[in-house]
Coordinates of C-alpha atoms in Angstrom, one line a residue:
X1 CA 150.8 123.5 155.6
X2 CA 151.4 124.9 159.2
X3 CA 152.5 122.1 160.8
X4 CA 154.0 118.5 160.4
X5 CA 154.8 115.7 162.8
X6 CA 156.1 111.9 162.4
X7 CA 155.9 109.8 164.9
X8 CA 157.7 105.9 164.2
X9 CA 157.4 102.7 166.4
X10 CA 159.6 99.8 165.1
X11 CA 158.2 96.5 165.9
X12 CA 160.6 94.1 164.5
X13 CA 160.5 93.9 160.7
X14 CA 157.0 96.3 161.1
X15 CA 157.5 100.2 161.2
X16 CA 154.4 101.9 162.0
X17 CA 154.5 105.8 161.1
X18 CA 152.1 108.2 161.9
X19 CA 152.1 111.5 160.2
X20 CA 150.2 114.5 161.5
X21 CA 150.0 117.5 159.5
X22 CA 147.8 120.7 159.9
X23 CA 146.5 122.7 157.2
X24 CA 144.8 126.5 157.4
X25 CA 142.7 127.5 154.5
X26 CA 142.3 130.9 154.5
X27 CA 140.3 131.0 150.9
X28 CA 136.7 130.9 150.9
X29 CA 136.8 128.0 148.7
X30 CA 137.6 124.7 149.4
X31 CA 141.0 123.2 148.8
X32 CA 141.8 119.8 146.9
X33 CA 144.5 117.7 148.0
X34 CA 146.2 114.4 146.3
X35 CA 148.1 112.7 149.0
X36 CA 150.9 110.0 147.2
X37 CA 152.6 107.7 149.2
X38 CA 156.0 107.0 147.7
X39 CA 156.0 103.8 149.3
X40 CA 158.5 100.5 148.8
X41 CA 156.5 97.5 147.1
X42 CA 155.9 95.3 150.3
X43 CA 154.7 98.5 152.5
X44 CA 151.1 99.8 153.1
X45 CA 148.7 102.1 154.0
X46 CA 146.7 101.0 156.8
X47 CA 144.4 104.1 157.7
X48 CA 144.2 107.6 157.4
X49 CA 141.6 110.2 158.6
X50 CA 141.2 113.9 158.3
X51 CA 139.8 116.4 161.3
X52 CA 138.4 119.4 160.3
X53 CA 137.1 121.4 163.3
X54 CA 135.2 118.8 165.3
X55 CA 134.4 116.6 162.2
X56 CA 136.8 113.5 161.8
X57 CA 136.6 111.9 158.1
X58 CA 138.0 108.1 158.2
X59 CA 139.5 107.3 154.4
X60 CA 138.5 104.2 153.3
X61 CA 141.9 102.2 151.5
X62 CA 141.6 100.9 148.7
X63 CA 143.9 99.5 145.9
X64 CA 145.4 102.5 143.3
X65 CA 143.3 101.3 140.4
X66 CA 139.9 101.0 142.3
X67 CA 140.8 104.4 144.0
X68 CA 141.5 106.4 140.8
X69 CA 138.5 105.0 139.1
X70 CA 136.1 106.4 142.4
X71 CA 138.1 109.4 142.0
X72 CA 137.4 110.0 138.3

């Protein structure tokens, strides 16, 4: 990781955090990463996207069990 930035907006009881991270892979092989969000039980991830060069991949947000099943 070469850079990390967090922007937080509070609207009453709702807090929105946007995390932006930049990575560099100097290897000729793909790198696999697993994101684990240590959130309170009443929190949620609402969106995630990854930009690689000019391409943007938007993640499908799923419940943990379904996401694990699809990954495996």
